[in-house]
Amino acid sequence: KNEVEQSPQNLTAQEGEFITINCSYSVGISALHWLQQHPGGGIVSLFMLSSGKKKHGRLIATINIQEKHSSLHITASHPRDSAVYICAVRVVSGGSNYKLTFGKGTLLTVNP
Amino acid sequence: ETGVTQTPRHLVMGMTNKKSLKCEQHLGHNAMYWYKQSAKKPLELMFVYNFKEQTENNSVPSRFSPECPNSSHLFLHLHTLQPEDSALYLCASSLLDGDTEAFFGQGTRLTVV
């Protein structure tokens, strides 16, 4: 079982809809990342958070450390939001080193 | 544009070839990473370099050989690869190998024939 589980695996929405992608993890973490990967392959970091909530434009990320759960919300979704959204958690890998463990990603398709 | 540049973007190589992937960043970061992304699988960490020193080798086969000549450049030397090594190879960098945001390159799509 992967240490990081995302749901849903695939999500199709109509333009304008409110979207939620969930991430659950089973290990102690120091931070959680939400990443966006477009079909070309490149990855862009959307958020890094260790508590509470962050907002950037139409994107909102929340994390509940006690429940080991994070959500990524997209308001007023647009076709250009279509991408794979990846949750990654930063865990201590030994000594002072850290390691990112990734979820499998959620493929979001927003139709016009 | 994230500031991390990978070349080439696409590479097709035979199993007996030797090739190298290149990554460079001029963001002033001191940690650099190689990741592998295979179809239907999560990103897998391969190597970590901190201040040019390798700090993690995630049980990667020796046919993958990393090199970090300075904090701005990272290479992945490839030789005698197998078809199952076909994947997207992503480079990333961060200020330090710690709780800092990582910046990813566009990746190199590798096909081994």
Short mmCIF file of C-alpha atoms in Angstrom, two decimals:
data_model
loop_
_atom_site.label_atom_id
_atom_site.label_comp_id
_atom_site.label_asym_id
_atom_site.label_seq_id
_atom_site.Cartn_x
_atom_site.Cartn_y
_atom_site.Cartn_z
CA LYS A 1 0.00 0.00 0.00
CA ASN A 2 1.37 3.38 -1.00
CA GLU A 3 2.11 5.71 1.90
CA VAL A 4 0.26 8.45 0.02
CA GLU A 5 -3.20 7.79 -1.37
CA GLN A 6 -5.07 10.18 -3.61
CA SER A 7 -8.70 10.21 -4.62
CA PRO A 8 -10.21 10.21 -7.05
CA GLN A 9 -7.77 8.77 -9.60
CA ASN A 10 -9.67 10.38 -12.45
CA LEU A 11 -12.03 13.33 -12.34
CA THR A 12 -14.03 14.91 -15.15
CA ALA A 13 -15.78 18.21 -14.57
CA GLN A 14 -17.64 20.88 -16.50
CA GLU A 15 -16.17 24.33 -16.74
CA GLY A 16 -17.13 26.40 -13.74
CA GLU A 17 -17.54 23.51 -11.31
CA PHE A 18 -15.94 23.41 -7.87
CA ILE A 19 -13.39 20.61 -7.67
CA THR A 20 -11.90 18.76 -4.72
CA ILE A 21 -8.99 16.34 -4.80
CA ASN A 22 -8.10 14.45 -1.65
CA CYS A 23 -4.83 13.14 -0.27
CA SER A 24 -4.36 10.84 2.72
CA TYR A 25 -1.05 9.70 4.12
CA SER A 26 0.01 7.20 6.71
CA VAL A 27 3.36 8.52 7.97
CA GLY A 28 4.51 11.45 10.04
CA ILE A 29 5.40 14.33 7.79
CA SER A 30 7.11 17.68 8.00
CA ALA A 31 5.34 19.18 4.98
CA LEU A 32 2.95 18.33 2.18
CA HIS A 33 3.21 19.48 -1.43
CA TRP A 34 0.62 19.79 -4.15
CA LEU A 35 2.09 19.63 -7.64
CA GLN A 36 0.60 20.08 -11.10
CA GLN A 37 1.82 18.12 -14.11
CA HIS A 38 0.68 19.05 -17.60
CA PRO A 39 0.74 16.58 -20.53
CA GLY A 40 4.19 17.79 -21.62
CA GLY A 41 5.60 16.31 -18.43
CA GLY A 42 6.90 19.33 -16.53
CA ILE A 43 5.87 19.66 -12.91
CA VAL A 44 4.98 22.89 -11.17
CA SER A 45 4.77 23.25 -7.43
CA LEU A 46 1.41 24.70 -6.40
CA PHE A 47 1.60 24.65 -2.62
CA MET A 48 3.80 23.54 0.22
CA LEU A 49 2.04 23.48 3.56
CA SER A 50 2.50 22.06 7.00
CA SER A 51 -0.65 23.35 8.70
CA GLY A 52 -3.90 25.15 8.03
CA LYS A 53 -4.80 26.53 4.66
CA LYS A 54 -3.23 28.34 1.73
CA LYS A 55 -4.88 30.14 -1.18
CA HIS A 56 -3.47 31.16 -4.53
CA GLY A 57 -5.91 32.55 -7.05
CA ARG A 58 -8.61 29.93 -7.63
CA LEU A 59 -6.66 27.25 -5.81
CA ILE A 60 -7.02 26.44 -2.12
CA ALA A 61 -5.09 23.79 -0.21
CA THR A 62 -5.91 22.61 3.29
CA ILE A 63 -4.24 20.16 5.61
CA ASN A 64 -5.34 18.41 8.79
CA ILE A 65 -2.23 17.04 10.48
CA GLN A 66 -4.15 15.06 13.11
CA GLU A 67 -6.25 13.29 10.49
CA LYS A 68 -3.30 12.97 8.05
CA HIS A 69 -5.38 14.42 5.25
CA SER A 70 -5.13 17.25 2.75
CA SER A 71 -7.44 18.60 0.09
CA LEU A 72 -6.86 20.66 -3.01
CA HIS A 73 -9.82 22.75 -4.17
CA ILE A 74 -10.25 24.51 -7.48
CA THR A 75 -13.00 27.10 -7.71
CA ALA A 76 -14.59 28.10 -11.03
CA SER A 77 -12.69 25.39 -12.89
CA HIS A 78 -11.45 26.05 -16.42
CA PRO A 79 -10.25 23.73 -19.22
CA ARG A 80 -6.71 25.00 -18.70
CA ASP A 81 -6.83 23.42 -15.22
CA SER A 82 -6.81 20.02 -16.93
CA ALA A 83 -3.68 18.27 -15.67
CA VAL A 84 -2.48 15.63 -13.26
CA TYR A 85 -2.43 16.84 -9.67
CA ILE A 86 0.06 15.11 -7.42
CA CYS A 87 0.24 15.07 -3.65
CA ALA A 88 3.66 14.53 -2.09
CA VAL A 89 4.67 14.35 1.55
CA ARG A 90 8.05 15.18 2.99
CA VAL A 91 9.27 12.65 5.53
CA VAL A 92 12.52 12.30 7.38
CA SER A 93 14.64 9.68 5.59
CA GLY A 94 17.51 9.49 8.04
CA GLY A 95 19.50 11.93 10.11
CA SER A 96 18.74 15.38 8.81
CA ASN A 97 17.78 14.17 5.34
CA TYR A 98 14.27 14.41 3.95
CA LYS A 99 12.52 12.45 1.26
CA LEU A 100 9.45 13.21 -0.87
CA THR A 101 6.95 10.38 -1.23
CA PHE A 102 4.43 10.85 -4.00
CA GLY A 103 0.85 9.83 -4.61
CA LYS A 104 -0.09 8.36 -7.99
CA GLY A 105 -1.81 11.54 -9.02
CA THR A 106 -5.32 12.59 -9.99
CA LEU A 107 -6.04 13.17 -13.66
CA LEU A 108 -8.41 16.13 -13.94
CA THR A 109 -10.20 16.91 -17.17
CA VAL A 110 -12.31 20.06 -17.34
CA ASN A 111 -14.62 20.20 -20.32
CA PRO A 112 -15.81 23.50 -21.81
CA GLU B 1 9.51 28.19 -16.76
CA THR B 2 10.68 26.96 -13.37
CA GLY B 3 14.37 27.78 -13.70
CA VAL B 4 15.38 24.12 -13.95
CA THR B 5 16.36 23.08 -17.47
CA GLN B 6 16.68 19.51 -18.65
CA THR B 7 18.17 18.29 -21.92
CA PRO B 8 17.35 16.50 -24.07
CA ARG B 9 13.56 16.58 -23.82
CA HIS B 10 13.24 13.30 -25.68
CA LEU B 11 15.73 10.46 -26.09
CA VAL B 12 15.53 7.13 -27.84
CA MET B 13 18.43 4.77 -27.20
CA GLY B 14 19.35 1.17 -27.84
CA MET B 15 20.19 -1.20 -25.02
CA THR B 16 23.90 -1.08 -25.87
CA ASN B 17 24.12 2.72 -26.10
CA LYS B 18 25.62 5.13 -23.62
CA LYS B 19 23.89 8.45 -23.19
CA SER B 20 23.66 11.21 -20.59
CA LEU B 21 20.83 13.37 -19.30
CA LYS B 22 21.65 16.89 -18.21
CA CYS B 23 20.03 19.18 -15.70
CA GLU B 24 20.99 22.69 -14.74
CA GLN B 25 19.63 25.36 -12.48
CA HIS B 26 20.78 28.87 -11.72
CA LEU B 27 18.43 29.44 -8.82
CA GLY B 28 21.16 29.30 -6.20
CA HIS B 29 19.87 25.95 -4.96
CA ASN B 30 22.16 23.52 -3.18
CA ALA B 31 20.15 20.31 -3.44
CA MET B 32 19.40 18.50 -6.69
CA TYR B 33 17.39 15.36 -7.34
CA TRP B 34 16.71 12.77 -10.01
CA TYR B 35 13.24 11.23 -10.14
CA LYS B 36 11.81 8.51 -12.36
CA GLN B 37 8.16 8.52 -13.45
CA SER B 38 6.93 5.32 -15.06
CA ALA B 39 3.46 4.89 -16.50
CA LYS B 40 0.76 4.33 -13.88
CA LYS B 41 3.26 4.59 -10.99
CA PRO B 42 4.09 7.37 -8.54
CA LEU B 43 7.21 9.43 -8.94
CA GLU B 44 10.22 7.58 -7.53
CA LEU B 45 13.22 9.30 -6.02
CA MET B 46 16.48 8.01 -7.51
CA PHE B 47 19.28 10.21 -6.20
CA VAL B 48 19.79 13.24 -3.98
CA TYR B 49 22.78 15.56 -3.99
CA ASN B 50 23.42 18.14 -1.29
CA PHE B 51 26.23 20.61 -1.93
CA LYS B 52 27.53 18.28 -4.70
CA GLU B 53 27.66 15.29 -2.35
CA GLN B 54 25.38 12.32 -2.95
CA THR B 55 23.24 11.86 0.14
CA GLU B 56 20.77 9.33 -1.15
CA ASN B 57 20.80 6.47 -3.62
CA ASN B 58 17.38 4.88 -3.55
CA SER B 59 18.55 1.36 -4.53
CA VAL B 60 19.02 2.40 -8.14
CA PRO B 61 20.72 -0.12 -10.49
CA SER B 62 24.30 0.68 -11.42
CA ARG B 63 23.37 1.16 -15.08
CA PHE B 64 22.24 4.60 -13.87
CA SER B 65 25.21 6.69 -12.79
CA PRO B 66 24.71 10.23 -11.47
CA GLU B 67 27.28 12.99 -11.50
CA CYS B 68 27.13 16.38 -9.82
CA PRO B 69 30.18 18.46 -10.75
CA ASN B 70 28.84 21.58 -9.05
CA SER B 71 25.69 22.79 -7.33
CA SER B 72 24.20 24.03 -10.61
CA HIS B 73 24.61 20.94 -12.76
CA LEU B 74 23.47 17.37 -12.46
CA PHE B 75 23.94 14.53 -14.93
CA LEU B 76 22.52 11.05 -15.22
CA HIS B 77 24.75 8.74 -17.23
CA LEU B 78 22.97 5.81 -18.81
CA HIS B 79 24.45 2.57 -20.13
CA THR B 80 23.14 -0.87 -21.03
CA LEU B 81 19.59 0.08 -20.14
CA GLN B 82 16.60 -2.21 -20.41
CA PRO B 83 13.26 -1.50 -22.10
CA GLU B 84 11.62 -1.30 -18.67
CA ASP B 85 13.81 1.73 -17.94
CA SER B 86 11.72 3.69 -20.44
CA ALA B 87 10.13 6.49 -18.43
CA LEU B 88 10.06 10.21 -17.81
CA TYR B 89 13.16 11.29 -15.88
CA LEU B 90 12.68 14.46 -13.89
CA CYS B 91 15.27 16.64 -12.28
CA ALA B 92 14.45 18.93 -9.39
CA SER B 93 16.29 21.35 -7.18
CA SER B 94 15.65 23.05 -3.88
CA LEU B 95 17.44 25.52 -1.67
CA LEU B 96 18.33 22.83 0.81
CA ASP B 97 17.35 19.21 1.20
CA GLY B 98 14.79 20.08 3.81
CA ASP B 99 11.47 21.77 4.18
CA THR B 100 11.87 23.93 1.13
CA GLU B 101 9.94 24.02 -2.10
CA ALA B 102 11.33 21.95 -4.96
CA PHE B 103 11.44 23.22 -8.53
CA PHE B 104 11.13 20.65 -11.29
CA GLY B 105 12.45 20.54 -14.82
CA GLN B 106 10.34 19.59 -17.84
CA GLY B 107 11.72 16.08 -17.83
CA THR B 108 13.40 13.85 -20.38
CA ARG B 109 11.15 11.27 -22.02
CA LEU B 110 13.41 8.23 -22.43
CA THR B 111 12.58 5.28 -24.65
CA VAL B 112 14.87 2.25 -24.61
CA VAL B 113 14.55 0.03 -27.68
#
